[in-house]
PDB file of C-alpha atoms and ligand atoms in Angstrom:
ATOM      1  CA  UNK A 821       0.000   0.000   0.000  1.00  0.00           C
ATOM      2  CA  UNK A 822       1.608   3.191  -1.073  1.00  0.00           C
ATOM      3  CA  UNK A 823       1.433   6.554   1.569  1.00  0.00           C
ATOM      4  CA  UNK A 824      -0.306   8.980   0.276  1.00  0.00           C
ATOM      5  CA  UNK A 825      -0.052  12.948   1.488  1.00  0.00           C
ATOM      6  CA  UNK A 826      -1.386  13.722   4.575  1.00  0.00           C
ATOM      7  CA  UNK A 827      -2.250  17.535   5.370  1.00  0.00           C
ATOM      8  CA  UNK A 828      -3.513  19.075   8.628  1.00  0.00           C
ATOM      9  CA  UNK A 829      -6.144  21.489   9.037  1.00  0.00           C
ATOM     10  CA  UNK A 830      -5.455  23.339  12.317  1.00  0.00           C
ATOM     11  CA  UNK A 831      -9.263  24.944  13.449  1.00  0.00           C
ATOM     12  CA  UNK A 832      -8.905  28.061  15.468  1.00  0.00           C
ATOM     13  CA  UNK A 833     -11.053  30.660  14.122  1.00  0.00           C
ATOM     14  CA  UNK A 834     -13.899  30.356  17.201  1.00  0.00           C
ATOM     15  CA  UNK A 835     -14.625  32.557  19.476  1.00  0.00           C
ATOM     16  CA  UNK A 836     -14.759  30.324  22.890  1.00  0.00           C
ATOM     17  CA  UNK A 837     -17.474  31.738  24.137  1.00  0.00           C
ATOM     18  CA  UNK A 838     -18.368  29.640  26.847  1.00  0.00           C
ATOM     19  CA  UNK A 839     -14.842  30.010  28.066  1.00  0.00           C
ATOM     20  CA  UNK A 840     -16.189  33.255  29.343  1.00  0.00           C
ATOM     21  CA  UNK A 841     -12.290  34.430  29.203  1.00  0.00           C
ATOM     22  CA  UNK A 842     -10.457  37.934  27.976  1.00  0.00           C
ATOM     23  CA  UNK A 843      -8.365  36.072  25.792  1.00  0.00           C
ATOM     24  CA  UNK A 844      -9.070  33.678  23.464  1.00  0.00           C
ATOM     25  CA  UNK A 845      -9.052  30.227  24.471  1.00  0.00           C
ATOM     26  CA  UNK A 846      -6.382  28.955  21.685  1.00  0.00           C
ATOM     27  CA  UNK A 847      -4.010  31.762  22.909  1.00  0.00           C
ATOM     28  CA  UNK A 848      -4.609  30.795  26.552  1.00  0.00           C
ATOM     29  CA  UNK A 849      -1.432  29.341  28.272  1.00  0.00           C
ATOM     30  CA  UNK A 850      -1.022  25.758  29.378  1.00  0.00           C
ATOM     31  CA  UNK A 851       2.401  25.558  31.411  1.00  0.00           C
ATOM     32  CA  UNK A 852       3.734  28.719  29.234  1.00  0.00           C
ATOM     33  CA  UNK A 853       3.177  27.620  25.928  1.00  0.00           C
ATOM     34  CA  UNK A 854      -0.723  29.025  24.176  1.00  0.00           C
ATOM     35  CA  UNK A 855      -3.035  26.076  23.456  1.00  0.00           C
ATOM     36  CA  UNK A 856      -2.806  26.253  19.264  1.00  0.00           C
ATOM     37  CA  UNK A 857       1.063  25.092  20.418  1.00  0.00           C
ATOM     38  CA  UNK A 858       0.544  21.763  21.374  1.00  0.00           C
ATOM     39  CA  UNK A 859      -1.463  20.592  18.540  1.00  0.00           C
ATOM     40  CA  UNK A 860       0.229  22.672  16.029  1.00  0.00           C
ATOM     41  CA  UNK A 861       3.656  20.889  17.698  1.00  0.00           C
ATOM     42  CA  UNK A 862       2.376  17.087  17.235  1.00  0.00           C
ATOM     43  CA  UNK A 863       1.565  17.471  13.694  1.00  0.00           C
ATOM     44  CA  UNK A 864       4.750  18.730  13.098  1.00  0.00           C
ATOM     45  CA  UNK A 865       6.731  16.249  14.674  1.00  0.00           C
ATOM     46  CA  UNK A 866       4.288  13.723  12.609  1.00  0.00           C
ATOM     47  CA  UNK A 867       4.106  12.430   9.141  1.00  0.00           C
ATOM     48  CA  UNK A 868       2.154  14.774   7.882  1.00  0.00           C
ATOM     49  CA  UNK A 869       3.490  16.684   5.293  1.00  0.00           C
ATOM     50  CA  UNK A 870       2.119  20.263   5.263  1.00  0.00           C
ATOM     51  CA  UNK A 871      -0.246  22.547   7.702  1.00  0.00           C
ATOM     52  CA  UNK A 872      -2.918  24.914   7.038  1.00  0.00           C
ATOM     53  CA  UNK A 873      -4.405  26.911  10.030  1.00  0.00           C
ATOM     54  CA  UNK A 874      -7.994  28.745  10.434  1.00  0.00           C
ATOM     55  CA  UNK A 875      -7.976  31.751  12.067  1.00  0.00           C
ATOM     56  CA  UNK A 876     -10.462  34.843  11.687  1.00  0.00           C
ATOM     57  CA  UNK A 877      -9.223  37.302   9.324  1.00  0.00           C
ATOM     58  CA  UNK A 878      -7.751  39.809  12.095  1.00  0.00           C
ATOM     59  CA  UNK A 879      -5.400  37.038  13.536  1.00  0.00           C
ATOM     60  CA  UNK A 880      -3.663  36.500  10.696  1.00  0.00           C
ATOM     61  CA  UNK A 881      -0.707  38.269  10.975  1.00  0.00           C
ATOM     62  CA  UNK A 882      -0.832  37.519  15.072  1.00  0.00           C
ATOM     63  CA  UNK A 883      -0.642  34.133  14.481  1.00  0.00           C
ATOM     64  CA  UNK A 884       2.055  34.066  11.805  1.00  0.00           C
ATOM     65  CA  UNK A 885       4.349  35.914  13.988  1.00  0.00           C
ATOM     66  CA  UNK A 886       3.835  35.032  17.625  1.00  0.00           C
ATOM     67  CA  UNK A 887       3.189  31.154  16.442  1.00  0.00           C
ATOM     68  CA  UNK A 888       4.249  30.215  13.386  1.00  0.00           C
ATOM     69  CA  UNK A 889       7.557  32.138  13.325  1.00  0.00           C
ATOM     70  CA  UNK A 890       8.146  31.882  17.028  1.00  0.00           C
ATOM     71  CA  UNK A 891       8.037  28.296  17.445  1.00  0.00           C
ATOM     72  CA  UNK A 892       8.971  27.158  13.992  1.00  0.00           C
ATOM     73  CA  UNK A 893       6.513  25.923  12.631  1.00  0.00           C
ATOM     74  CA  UNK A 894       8.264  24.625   9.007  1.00  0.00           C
ATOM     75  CA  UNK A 895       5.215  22.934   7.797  1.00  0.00           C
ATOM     76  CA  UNK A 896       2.752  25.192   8.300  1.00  0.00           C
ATOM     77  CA  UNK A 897       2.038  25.922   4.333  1.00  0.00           C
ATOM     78  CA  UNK A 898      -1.114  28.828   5.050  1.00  0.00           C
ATOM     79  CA  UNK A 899      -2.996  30.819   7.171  1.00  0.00           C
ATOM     80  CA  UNK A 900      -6.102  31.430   6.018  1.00  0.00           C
ATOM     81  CA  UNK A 901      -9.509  33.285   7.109  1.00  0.00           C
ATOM     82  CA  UNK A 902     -12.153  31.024   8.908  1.00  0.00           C
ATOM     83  CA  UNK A 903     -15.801  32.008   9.365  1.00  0.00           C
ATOM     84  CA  UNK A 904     -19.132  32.081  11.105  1.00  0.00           C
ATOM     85  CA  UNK A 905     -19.654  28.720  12.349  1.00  0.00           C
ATOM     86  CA  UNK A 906     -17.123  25.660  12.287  1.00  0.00           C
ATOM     87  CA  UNK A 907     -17.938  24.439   9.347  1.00  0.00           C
ATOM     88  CA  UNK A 908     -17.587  27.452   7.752  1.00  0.00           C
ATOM     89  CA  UNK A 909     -13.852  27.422   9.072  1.00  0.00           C
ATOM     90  CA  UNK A 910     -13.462  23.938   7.683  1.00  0.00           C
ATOM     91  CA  UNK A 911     -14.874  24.900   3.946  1.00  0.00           C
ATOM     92  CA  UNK A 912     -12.166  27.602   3.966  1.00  0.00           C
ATOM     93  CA  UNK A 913      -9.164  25.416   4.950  1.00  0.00           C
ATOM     94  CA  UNK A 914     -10.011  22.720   2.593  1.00  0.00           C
ATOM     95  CA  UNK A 915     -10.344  25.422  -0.539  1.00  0.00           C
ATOM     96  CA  UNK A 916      -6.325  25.973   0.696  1.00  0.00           C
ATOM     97  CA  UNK A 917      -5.292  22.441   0.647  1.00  0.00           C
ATOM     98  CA  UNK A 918      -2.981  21.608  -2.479  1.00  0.00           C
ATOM     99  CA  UNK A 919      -4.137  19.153  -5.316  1.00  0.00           C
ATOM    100  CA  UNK A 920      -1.955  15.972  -4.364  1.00  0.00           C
ATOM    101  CA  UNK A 921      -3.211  16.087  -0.832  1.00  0.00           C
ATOM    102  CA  UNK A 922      -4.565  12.651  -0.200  1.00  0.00           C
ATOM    103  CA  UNK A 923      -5.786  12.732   3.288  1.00  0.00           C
ATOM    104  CA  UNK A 924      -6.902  15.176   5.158  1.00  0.00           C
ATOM    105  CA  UNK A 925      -6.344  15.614   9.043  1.00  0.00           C
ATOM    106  CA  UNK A 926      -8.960  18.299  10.061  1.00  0.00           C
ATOM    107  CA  UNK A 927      -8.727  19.288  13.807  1.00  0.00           C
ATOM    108  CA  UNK A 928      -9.944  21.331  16.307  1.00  0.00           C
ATOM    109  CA  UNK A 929      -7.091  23.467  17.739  1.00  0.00           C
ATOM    110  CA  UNK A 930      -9.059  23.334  21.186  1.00  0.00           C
ATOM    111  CA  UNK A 931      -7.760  19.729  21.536  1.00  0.00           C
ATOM    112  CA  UNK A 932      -3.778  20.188  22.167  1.00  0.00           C
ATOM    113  CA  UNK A 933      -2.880  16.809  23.366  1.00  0.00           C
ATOM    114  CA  UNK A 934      -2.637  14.448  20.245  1.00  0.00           C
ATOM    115  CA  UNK A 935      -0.021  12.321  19.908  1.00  0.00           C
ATOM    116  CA  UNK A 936       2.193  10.667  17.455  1.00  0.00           C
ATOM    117  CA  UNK A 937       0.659   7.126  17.890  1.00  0.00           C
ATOM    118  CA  UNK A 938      -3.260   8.217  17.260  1.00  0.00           C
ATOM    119  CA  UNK A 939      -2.404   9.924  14.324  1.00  0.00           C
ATOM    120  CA  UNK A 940      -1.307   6.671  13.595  1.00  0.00           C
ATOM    121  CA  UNK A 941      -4.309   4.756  14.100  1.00  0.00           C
ATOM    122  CA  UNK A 942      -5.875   7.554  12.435  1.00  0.00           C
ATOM    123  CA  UNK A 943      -3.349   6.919   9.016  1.00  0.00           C
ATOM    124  CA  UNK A 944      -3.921   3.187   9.500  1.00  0.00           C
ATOM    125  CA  UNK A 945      -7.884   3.443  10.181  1.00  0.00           C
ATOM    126  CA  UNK A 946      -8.284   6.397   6.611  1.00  0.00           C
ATOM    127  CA  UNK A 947      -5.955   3.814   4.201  1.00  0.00           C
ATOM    128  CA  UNK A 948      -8.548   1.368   5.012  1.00  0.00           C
ATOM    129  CA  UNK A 949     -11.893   3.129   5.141  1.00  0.00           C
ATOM    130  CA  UNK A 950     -11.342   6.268   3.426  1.00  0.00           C
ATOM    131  CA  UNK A 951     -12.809   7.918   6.228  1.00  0.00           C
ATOM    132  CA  UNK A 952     -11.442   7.718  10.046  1.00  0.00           C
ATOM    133  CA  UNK A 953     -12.608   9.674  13.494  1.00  0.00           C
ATOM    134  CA  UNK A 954     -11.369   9.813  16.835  1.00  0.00           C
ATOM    135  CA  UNK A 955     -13.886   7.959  19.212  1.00  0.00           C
ATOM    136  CA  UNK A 956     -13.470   6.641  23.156  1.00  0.00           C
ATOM    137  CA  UNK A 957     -16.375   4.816  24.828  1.00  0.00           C
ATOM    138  CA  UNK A 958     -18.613   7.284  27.314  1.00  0.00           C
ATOM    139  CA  UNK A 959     -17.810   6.601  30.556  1.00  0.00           C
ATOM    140  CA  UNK A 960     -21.042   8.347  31.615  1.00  0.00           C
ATOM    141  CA  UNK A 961     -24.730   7.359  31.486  1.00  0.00           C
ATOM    142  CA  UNK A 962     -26.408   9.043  28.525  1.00  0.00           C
ATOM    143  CA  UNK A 963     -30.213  10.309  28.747  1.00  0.00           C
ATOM    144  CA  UNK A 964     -32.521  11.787  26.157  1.00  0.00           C
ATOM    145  CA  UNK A 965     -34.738  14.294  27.723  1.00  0.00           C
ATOM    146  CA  UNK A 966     -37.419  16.781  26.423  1.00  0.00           C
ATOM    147  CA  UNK A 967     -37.555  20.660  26.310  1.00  0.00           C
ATOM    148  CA  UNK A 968     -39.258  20.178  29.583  1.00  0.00           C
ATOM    149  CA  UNK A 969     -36.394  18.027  31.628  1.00  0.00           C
ATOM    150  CA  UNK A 970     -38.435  14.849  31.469  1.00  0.00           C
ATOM    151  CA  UNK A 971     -36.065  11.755  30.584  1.00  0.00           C
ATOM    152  CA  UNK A 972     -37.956   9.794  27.025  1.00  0.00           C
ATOM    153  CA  UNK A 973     -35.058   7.522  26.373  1.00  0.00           C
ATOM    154  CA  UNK A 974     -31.363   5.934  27.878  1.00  0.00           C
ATOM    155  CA  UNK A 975     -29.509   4.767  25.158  1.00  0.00           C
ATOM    156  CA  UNK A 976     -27.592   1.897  25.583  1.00  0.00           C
ATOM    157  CA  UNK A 977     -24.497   2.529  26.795  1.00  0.00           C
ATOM    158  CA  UNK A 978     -22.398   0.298  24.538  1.00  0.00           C
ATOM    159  CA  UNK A 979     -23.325   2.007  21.623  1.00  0.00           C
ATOM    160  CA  UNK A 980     -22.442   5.604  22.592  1.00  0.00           C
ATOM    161  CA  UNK A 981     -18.980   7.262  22.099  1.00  0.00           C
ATOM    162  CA  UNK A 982     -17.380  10.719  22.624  1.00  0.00           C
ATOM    163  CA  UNK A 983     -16.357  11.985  18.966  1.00  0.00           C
ATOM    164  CA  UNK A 984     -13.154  13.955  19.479  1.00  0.00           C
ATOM    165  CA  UNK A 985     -10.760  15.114  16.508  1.00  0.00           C
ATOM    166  CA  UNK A 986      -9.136  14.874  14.300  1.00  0.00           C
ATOM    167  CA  UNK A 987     -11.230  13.085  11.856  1.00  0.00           C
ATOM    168  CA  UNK A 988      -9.394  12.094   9.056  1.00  0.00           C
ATOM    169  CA  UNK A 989     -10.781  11.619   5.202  1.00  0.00           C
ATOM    170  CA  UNK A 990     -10.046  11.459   1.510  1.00  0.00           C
ATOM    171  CA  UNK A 991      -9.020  14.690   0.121  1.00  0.00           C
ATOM    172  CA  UNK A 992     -11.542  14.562  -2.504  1.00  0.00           C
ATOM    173  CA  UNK A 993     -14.166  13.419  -0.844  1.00  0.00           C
ATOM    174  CA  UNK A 994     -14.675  15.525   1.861  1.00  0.00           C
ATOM    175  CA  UNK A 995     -13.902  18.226  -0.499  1.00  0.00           C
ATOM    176  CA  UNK A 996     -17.472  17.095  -2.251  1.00  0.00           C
ATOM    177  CA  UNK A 997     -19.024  16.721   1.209  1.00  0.00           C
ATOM    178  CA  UNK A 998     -18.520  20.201   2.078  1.00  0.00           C
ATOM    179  CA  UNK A 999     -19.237  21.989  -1.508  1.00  0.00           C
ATOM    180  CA  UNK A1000     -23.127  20.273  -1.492  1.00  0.00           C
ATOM    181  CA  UNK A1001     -23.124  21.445   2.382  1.00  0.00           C
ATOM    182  CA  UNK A1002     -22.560  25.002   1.418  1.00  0.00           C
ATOM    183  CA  UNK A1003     -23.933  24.845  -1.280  1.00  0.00           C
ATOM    184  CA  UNK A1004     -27.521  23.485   0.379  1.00  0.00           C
ATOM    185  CA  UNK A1005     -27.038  26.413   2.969  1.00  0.00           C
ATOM    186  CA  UNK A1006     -26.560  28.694  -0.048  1.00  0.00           C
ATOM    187  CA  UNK A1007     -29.994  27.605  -1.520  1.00  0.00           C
ATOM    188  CA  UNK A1008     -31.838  28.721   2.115  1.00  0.00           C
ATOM    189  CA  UNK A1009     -31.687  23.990   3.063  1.00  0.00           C
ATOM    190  CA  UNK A1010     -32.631  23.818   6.458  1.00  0.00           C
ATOM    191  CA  UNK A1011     -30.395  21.491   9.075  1.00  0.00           C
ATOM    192  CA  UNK A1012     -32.555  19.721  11.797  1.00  0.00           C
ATOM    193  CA  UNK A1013     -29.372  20.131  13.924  1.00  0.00           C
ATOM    194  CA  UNK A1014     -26.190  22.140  14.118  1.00  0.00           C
ATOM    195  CA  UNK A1015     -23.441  20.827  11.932  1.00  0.00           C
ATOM    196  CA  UNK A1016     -20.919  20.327  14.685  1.00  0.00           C
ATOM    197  CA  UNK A1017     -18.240  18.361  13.703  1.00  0.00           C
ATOM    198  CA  UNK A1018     -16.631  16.843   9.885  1.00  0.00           C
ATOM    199  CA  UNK A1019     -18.177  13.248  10.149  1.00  0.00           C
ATOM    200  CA  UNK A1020     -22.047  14.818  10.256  1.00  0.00           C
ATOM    201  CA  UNK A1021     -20.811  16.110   6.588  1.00  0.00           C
ATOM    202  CA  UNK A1022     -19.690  12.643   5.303  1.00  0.00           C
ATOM    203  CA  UNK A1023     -23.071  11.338   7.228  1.00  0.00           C
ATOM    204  CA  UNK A1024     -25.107  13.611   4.750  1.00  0.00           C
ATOM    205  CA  UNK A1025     -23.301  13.672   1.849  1.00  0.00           C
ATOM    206  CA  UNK A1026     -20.609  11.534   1.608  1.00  0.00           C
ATOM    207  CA  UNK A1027     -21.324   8.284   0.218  1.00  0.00           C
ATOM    208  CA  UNK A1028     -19.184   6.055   2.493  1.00  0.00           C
ATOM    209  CA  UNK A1029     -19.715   4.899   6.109  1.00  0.00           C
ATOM    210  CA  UNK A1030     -17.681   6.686   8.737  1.00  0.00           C
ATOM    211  CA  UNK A1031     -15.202   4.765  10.765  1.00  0.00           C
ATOM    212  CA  UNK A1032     -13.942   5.614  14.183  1.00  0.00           C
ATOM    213  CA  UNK A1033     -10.833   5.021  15.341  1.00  0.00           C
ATOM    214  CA  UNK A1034      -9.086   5.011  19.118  1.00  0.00           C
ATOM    215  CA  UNK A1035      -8.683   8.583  20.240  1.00  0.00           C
ATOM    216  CA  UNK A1036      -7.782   8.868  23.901  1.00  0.00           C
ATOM    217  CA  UNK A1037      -8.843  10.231  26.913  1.00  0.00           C
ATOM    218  CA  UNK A1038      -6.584  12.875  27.415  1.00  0.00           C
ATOM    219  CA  UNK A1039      -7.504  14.494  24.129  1.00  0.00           C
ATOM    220  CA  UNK A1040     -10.268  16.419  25.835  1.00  0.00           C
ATOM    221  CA  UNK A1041     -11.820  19.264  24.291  1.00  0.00           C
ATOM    222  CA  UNK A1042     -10.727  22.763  26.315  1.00  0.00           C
ATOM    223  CA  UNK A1043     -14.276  24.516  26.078  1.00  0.00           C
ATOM    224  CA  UNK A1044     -15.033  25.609  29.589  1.00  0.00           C
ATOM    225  CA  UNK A1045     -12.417  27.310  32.293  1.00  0.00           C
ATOM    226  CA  UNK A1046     -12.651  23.868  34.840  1.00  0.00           C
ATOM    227  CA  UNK A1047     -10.678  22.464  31.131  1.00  0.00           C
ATOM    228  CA  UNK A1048      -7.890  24.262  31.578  1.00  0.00           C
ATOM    229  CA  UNK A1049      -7.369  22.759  35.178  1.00  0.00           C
ATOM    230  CA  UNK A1050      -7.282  19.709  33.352  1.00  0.00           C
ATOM    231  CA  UNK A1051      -5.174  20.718  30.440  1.00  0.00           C
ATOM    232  CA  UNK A1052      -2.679  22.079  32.877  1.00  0.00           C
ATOM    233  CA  UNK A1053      -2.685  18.308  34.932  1.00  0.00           C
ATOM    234  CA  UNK A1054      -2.227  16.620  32.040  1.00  0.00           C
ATOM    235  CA  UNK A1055       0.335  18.709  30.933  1.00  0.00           C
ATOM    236  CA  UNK A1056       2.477  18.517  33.740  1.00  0.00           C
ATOM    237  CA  UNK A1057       1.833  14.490  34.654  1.00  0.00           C
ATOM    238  CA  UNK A1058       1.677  12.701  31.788  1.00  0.00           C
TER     239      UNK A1058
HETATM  240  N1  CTP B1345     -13.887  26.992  15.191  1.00  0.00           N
HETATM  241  C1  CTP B1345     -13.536  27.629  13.999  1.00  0.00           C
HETATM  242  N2  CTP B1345     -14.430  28.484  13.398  1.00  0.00           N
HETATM  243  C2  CTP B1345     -15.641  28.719  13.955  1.00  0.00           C
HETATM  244  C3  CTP B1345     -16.017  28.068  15.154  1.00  0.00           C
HETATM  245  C4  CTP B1345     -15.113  27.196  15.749  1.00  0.00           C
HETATM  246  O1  CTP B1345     -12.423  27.430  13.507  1.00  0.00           O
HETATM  247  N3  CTP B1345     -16.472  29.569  13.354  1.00  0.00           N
HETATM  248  C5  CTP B1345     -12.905  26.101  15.850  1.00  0.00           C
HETATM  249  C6  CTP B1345     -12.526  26.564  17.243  1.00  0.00           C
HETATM  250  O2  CTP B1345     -11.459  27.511  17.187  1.00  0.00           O
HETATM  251  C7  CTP B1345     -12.175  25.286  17.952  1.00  0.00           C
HETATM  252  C8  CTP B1345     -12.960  24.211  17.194  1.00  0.00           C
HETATM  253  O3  CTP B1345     -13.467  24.832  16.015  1.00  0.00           O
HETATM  254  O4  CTP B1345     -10.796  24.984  17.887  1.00  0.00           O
HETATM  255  C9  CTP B1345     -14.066  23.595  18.035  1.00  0.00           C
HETATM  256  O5  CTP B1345     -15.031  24.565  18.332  1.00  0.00           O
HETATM  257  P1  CTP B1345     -15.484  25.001  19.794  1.00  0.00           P
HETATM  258  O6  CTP B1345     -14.844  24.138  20.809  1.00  0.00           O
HETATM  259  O7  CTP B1345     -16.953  25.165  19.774  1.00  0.00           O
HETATM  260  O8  CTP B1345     -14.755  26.429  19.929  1.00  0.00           O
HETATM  261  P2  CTP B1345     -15.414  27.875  19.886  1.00  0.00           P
HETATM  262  O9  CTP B1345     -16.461  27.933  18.847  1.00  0.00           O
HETATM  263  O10 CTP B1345     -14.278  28.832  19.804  1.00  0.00           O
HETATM  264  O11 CTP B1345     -16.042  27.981  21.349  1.00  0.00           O
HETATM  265  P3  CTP B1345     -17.571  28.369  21.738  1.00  0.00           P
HETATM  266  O12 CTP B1345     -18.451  27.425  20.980  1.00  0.00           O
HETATM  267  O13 CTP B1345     -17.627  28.195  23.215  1.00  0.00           O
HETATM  268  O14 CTP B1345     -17.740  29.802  21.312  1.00  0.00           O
HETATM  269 MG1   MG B1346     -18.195  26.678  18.962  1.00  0.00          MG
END
């Protein structure tokens, strides 16, 4: 099996709202070093070939200085403009990924511990399925309630995962995924739920089944300020 091009797409054009914080949560510092670091740091120490990151348009030159330059990035290739919602961001970064890209690695700069060995599972899982996202089993009971509190269903258990990033797909076809997606919004389609994440895209319009692979539990999601008491643990223990 040959290796085909892998690019990253580094997300960090949110707003972390519900971190409730004066600076932006990718800027925020876990043990001195801003949270778009970490990730940014993994891929490049990976086999992935070339980086693009998200930002909103007013970052841009921040980011190229105080991170790219700074820490060296080499294989960041762009930084380009996100925009309203995620998947916004996501249609923007892959319209800056190069032609003889064959996988792409799209990630949520919110997540900065990834390591060398899931992006391995995640290579392994893609070459296989063509599609590949980061899963671990809940550890929690799930409920289904209504608009009123009042619990209508518990899912089993076995059957329920956390989705983390990255999630990992053919170039080409998640490039098709996302065109019909804006191009649906663009003709006034209505969602029956937020598009929150890349796999809900290949759920709609791709036309193969998406396969998880083994994330891990430290690759939480920094999204509330009690997450960056975590960040910080796991920083400095593991
Ligand atoms: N993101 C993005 N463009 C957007 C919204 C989100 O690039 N329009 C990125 C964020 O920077 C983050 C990732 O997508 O790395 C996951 O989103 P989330 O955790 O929801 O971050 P925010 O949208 O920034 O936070 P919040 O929803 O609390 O405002
Ligand atoms: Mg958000």
């Amino acid at each position: 099996m040959s290796y085909k091009k892998c690019t990253a797409i580094v997300l960090a054009a949110g707003k972390g709202k519900r971190m409730n914080s004066t600076i932006q949560k990718q800027y925020l510092p876990i043990m001195d070093k801003p949270v778009l670091y970490y990730s940014l740091k993994a891929f490049e120490e990976s086999f992935i070939e070339d980086i693009i990151i998200v930002t909103s348009e007013d970052e841009i030159g921040y980011i190229k200085e105080n991170i790219v330059k700074k820490y060296n990035f080499s294989k960041v290739l762009k930084t380009v403009a996100g925009g309203r919602e995620r998947y916004h961001s996501v249609a923007a970064g892959l319209e800056a990924v190069s032609k003889d890209t064959g996988y792409v690695f799209i990630h949520d700069s919110a997540r900065p511990f990834i390591d060398g060995k899931l992006l391995e599972r995640a290579y392994e899982t893609v070459s296989e399925y063509h599609t590949a996202v980061a899963a671990m089993p809940v550890k929690d009971t799930i409920k289904v309630a209504d608009d009123k509190g009042i619990v209508t269903d518990t899912p089993d258990r076995s059957t329920l995962y956390i989705i983390q990033t990255p999630q990992v797909f053919d170039h080409f076809m998640i490039k098709e995924a996302y065109r019909r997606l804006i191009e649906d919004e663009r003709k006034g389609v209505v969602f029956n739920r937020p598009v929150t994440d890349d796999a809900m895209v290949m759920e709609r319009y791709g036309s193969l089944p998406v396969k998880l692979y083994e994330g891990s539990y430290r690759n939480i999601k920094i999204t509330t300020k009690e997450d960056m008491l975590t960040a910080n643990a796991i920083a400095t223990y593991f």
